[in-house]
XYZ file of N, CA, C and O in Angstrom:
304
model
N 19.269 5.272 15.198
C 18.655 5.814 15.270
C 17.859 6.469 14.419
O 17.249 6.022 13.850
N 17.230 7.823 15.017
C 15.974 8.107 15.028
C 16.091 9.277 14.188
O 16.892 10.430 14.328
N 16.050 9.585 13.380
C 15.601 11.765 12.948
C 14.398 12.514 12.612
O 13.995 11.251 12.129
N 14.648 13.446 13.484
C 13.456 14.343 13.005
C 13.604 15.780 13.032
O 14.284 16.120 13.603
N 12.884 16.498 13.026
C 12.848 17.563 12.914
C 12.903 18.164 14.531
O 11.984 17.702 15.267
N 13.292 19.430 14.738
C 13.692 19.700 16.357
C 12.205 20.565 16.535
O 11.210 20.261 17.415
N 11.052 21.227 15.207
C 9.570 21.046 15.830
C 8.791 19.356 16.044
O 8.124 19.433 17.022
N 8.864 18.956 15.386
C 8.738 17.609 15.418
C 8.793 17.294 17.360
O 7.723 16.976 17.383
N 9.855 17.570 17.712
C 10.259 16.458 18.780
C 9.900 17.826 19.775
O 9.104 16.974 21.405
N 9.969 19.137 19.989
C 8.737 19.999 20.354
C 7.385 18.954 20.248
O 6.745 19.871 21.415
N 6.563 19.629 19.185
C 4.845 19.030 18.706
C 4.637 17.781 19.657
O 3.902 18.157 21.396
N 5.717 17.271 19.921
C 5.532 15.604 20.793
C 5.899 16.305 22.457
O 4.664 16.322 23.207
N 6.637 17.454 22.643
C 6.906 18.386 24.336
C 6.299 18.565 24.672
O 5.141 18.085 25.668
N 5.215 19.482 23.894
C 4.709 20.037 23.956
C 2.567 19.620 23.685
O 1.523 19.543 25.124
N 2.235 18.228 23.897
C 1.831 17.505 23.948
C 1.464 16.461 25.101
O 0.466 16.171 25.691
N 1.866 16.573 26.221
C 2.213 15.593 27.084
C 1.156 16.463 27.989
O 1.438 17.868 28.448
N 1.052 15.969 29.192
C 0.226 16.517 29.664
C 1.645 17.042 30.929
O 2.562 16.955 31.321
N 0.244 17.598 32.421
C 2.226 19.250 32.507
C 2.518 17.196 34.434
O 1.480 16.888 34.189
N 3.221 17.415 34.199
C 4.335 16.419 35.057
C 4.625 16.107 34.624
O 5.060 14.413 35.425
N 4.646 16.062 33.110
C 5.589 14.181 32.649
C 6.862 14.263 32.359
O 7.181 13.390 32.406
N 7.897 15.507 32.505
C 9.171 15.365 32.194
C 9.046 15.216 33.655
O 9.965 14.010 34.061
N 8.852 15.352 35.259
C 9.401 14.389 36.225
C 9.127 13.393 36.045
O 9.637 12.648 36.665
N 7.421 12.840 35.410
C 7.189 11.471 35.316
C 8.006 10.384 35.094
O 8.724 9.341 35.303
N 8.392 11.446 33.351
C 9.391 10.794 32.532
C 10.883 9.778 33.052
O 11.422 8.647 33.650
N 11.382 11.418 33.997
C 12.470 11.161 35.035
C 12.089 10.004 35.625
O 13.290 9.099 35.957
N 11.583 10.084 37.271
C 11.827 9.030 37.761
C 10.682 7.904 36.973
O 11.877 7.072 37.847
N 10.978 7.475 36.147
C 10.432 6.382 35.973
C 11.963 4.802 35.659
O 12.004 4.567 34.774
N 12.538 6.753 34.965
C 13.767 6.595 34.035
C 15.337 6.249 35.156
O 16.880 5.957 34.783
N 15.053 6.826 35.844
C 16.136 7.046 37.672
C 17.309 7.922 36.612
O 17.694 7.753 37.066
N 16.299 9.105 35.987
C 17.093 10.080 35.435
C 17.034 11.149 36.263
O 15.936 11.338 36.124
N 17.559 12.580 36.230
C 17.427 13.907 36.190
C 16.555 14.724 36.020
O 16.257 14.016 34.325
N 15.267 14.890 35.911
C 14.522 16.053 36.211
C 15.177 17.064 34.773
O 14.193 16.943 33.552
N 16.607 17.112 34.975
C 16.646 18.349 33.980
C 17.466 17.644 32.544
O 17.592 17.995 31.608
N 18.108 16.985 33.189
C 18.111 15.751 31.341
C 17.292 14.990 30.577
O 17.329 14.795 29.611
N 16.340 14.846 31.085
C 14.725 14.740 30.512
C 14.248 15.876 29.570
O 14.304 15.729 27.853
N 14.697 17.500 30.082
C 13.878 18.848 30.166
C 15.104 18.372 28.434
O 15.034 20.006 27.269
N 16.334 18.921 29.037
C 17.154 18.601 27.241
C 17.429 18.211 27.104
O 17.533 18.396 25.735
N 17.054 16.902 26.887
C 16.309 15.952 25.864
C 15.877 16.760 24.074
O 15.926 16.849 23.737
N 14.651 17.532 24.841
C 13.235 18.815 24.366
C 14.209 19.748 23.865
O 13.279 19.949 23.855
N 15.046 19.962 23.975
C 15.537 20.880 23.492
C 16.127 22.359 24.608
O 16.366 23.310 24.503
N 15.934 21.535 26.011
C 15.908 22.666 26.660
C 18.146 22.328 26.795
O 18.564 21.893 25.807
N 18.744 23.708 27.933
C 19.779 24.009 27.703
C 20.446 23.713 29.330
O 20.638 24.883 30.103
N 19.651 23.271 30.808
C 20.373 23.057 31.172
C 21.194 22.568 31.665
O 20.910 20.860 32.851
N 22.532 21.674 31.565
C 23.325 21.458 31.283
C 24.696 21.281 32.562
O 25.102 20.794 33.239
N 24.239 22.674 34.121
C 24.964 22.399 35.209
C 23.712 21.093 35.792
O 24.358 20.653 37.206
N 22.915 20.943 35.485
C 21.904 20.362 36.378
C 22.200 18.960 35.406
O 21.426 18.061 36.312
N 21.696 18.880 34.084
C 21.176 17.541 34.024
C 22.549 17.701 32.698
O 22.932 17.832 33.554
N 21.546 16.228 32.088
C 23.121 15.750 30.726
C 22.609 15.840 29.513
O 21.329 16.144 29.163
N 23.576 15.786 28.955
C 23.111 15.830 27.346
C 23.076 13.325 27.127
O 24.055 13.008 27.935
N 21.845 13.072 26.465
C 21.202 11.619 25.529
C 20.602 11.771 24.832
O 20.364 11.457 24.535
N 22.787 11.770 24.312
C 21.717 10.759 23.358
C 21.296 11.472 22.411
O 20.556 10.682 21.058
N 21.488 13.504 22.102
C 20.022 13.624 21.262
C 21.924 14.510 20.238
O 22.357 15.208 21.079
N 21.224 15.306 19.620
C 22.265 16.399 18.757
C 20.961 16.794 18.047
O 20.653 16.509 16.597
N 21.017 18.599 18.144
C 20.990 19.306 17.339
C 21.549 20.145 16.305
O 23.212 19.708 16.126
N 20.939 20.314 14.980
C 21.736 20.506 14.056
C 20.487 21.526 12.742
O 20.108 20.481 12.374
N 20.454 22.728 13.112
C 19.441 23.154 12.597
C 18.652 23.585 12.922
O 18.860 22.732 14.414
N 17.865 22.449 11.821
C 16.690 22.229 12.671
C 16.245 20.290 12.285
O 15.160 20.189 13.054
N 17.423 19.655 12.552
C 17.278 18.441 12.549
C 17.487 18.202 13.442
O 19.319 18.081 14.339
N 17.383 16.502 14.390
C 17.449 16.381 15.790
C 17.822 14.786 14.810
O 17.139 13.758 14.567
N 19.212 14.722 15.303
C 19.338 12.643 15.640
C 19.396 13.107 16.641
O 20.084 12.820 17.709
N 18.614 11.533 16.647
C 18.205 10.470 18.220
C 19.360 9.189 18.633
O 18.181 9.010 17.348
N 20.023 9.289 19.058
C 20.507 7.999 19.152
C 20.733 7.044 19.846
O 19.717 6.251 20.322
N 19.495 7.275 20.916
C 19.231 6.222 21.952
C 17.551 7.079 22.549
O 17.104 8.156 22.507
N 16.099 6.290 22.136
C 15.048 7.072 22.359
C 14.837 6.512 23.157
O 13.313 6.599 23.164
N 15.275 6.326 24.495
C 14.092 5.253 25.283
C 13.286 6.702 26.615
O 12.227 6.358 26.064
N 13.661 7.602 25.999
C 13.470 8.551 26.603
C 12.065 9.181 25.470
O 11.114 9.416 26.186
N 11.783 9.820 24.154
C 11.399 9.333 23.385
C 9.983 8.313 23.457
O 8.977 8.477 22.821
N 10.854 7.150 23.463
C 9.351 6.312 23.426
C 8.550 6.001 24.734
O 6.971 6.070 24.639
N 8.803 6.799 25.780
C 8.492 6.980 26.807
C 7.347 7.753 26.745
O 6.171 7.974 27.493
N 7.807 9.478 25.695
C 6.636 10.442 25.562
C 6.073 9.303 24.940
O 4.250 9.975 25.472
N 6.006 8.938 23.938
C 4.829 8.855 22.889
C 3.652 7.237 23.977
O 3.454 7.727 23.260
N 4.452 7.384 24.947
C 3.620 6.033 25.075
C 2.523 6.683 25.961
O 1.227 6.521 26.768
N 3.380 7.805 26.970
C 1.935 8.542 27.388
C 1.628 9.528 26.896
O 0.294 9.351 27.848
N 1.572 9.425 26.410
C 1.007 10.155 24.613
C -0.773 8.959 24.512
O -1.580 9.312 24.537
N -0.164 7.939 24.323
C -0.907 6.854 23.770
C -2.172 6.931 25.234
O -2.927 5.959 24.680
N -1.387 6.701 25.973
C -2.250 6.377 26.936
C -3.512 7.420 27.381
O -3.820 8.146 27.824
């Protein structure tokens, strides 16, 4: 499990190039709305929640797959 602030998670999302949410979704075989929900969206009619819990300004991440994919994109 990884713990970070919501602002840190949003900072990672905001640094991603345009189209990254769709690229992550395609690479992982999941719905793009699920990726958006991971980064703080609330589109649960389309996507799902995936191993992330928001409590106040703190985020607990059980499944870091999407986060790690995003960080890989920032490194390249």
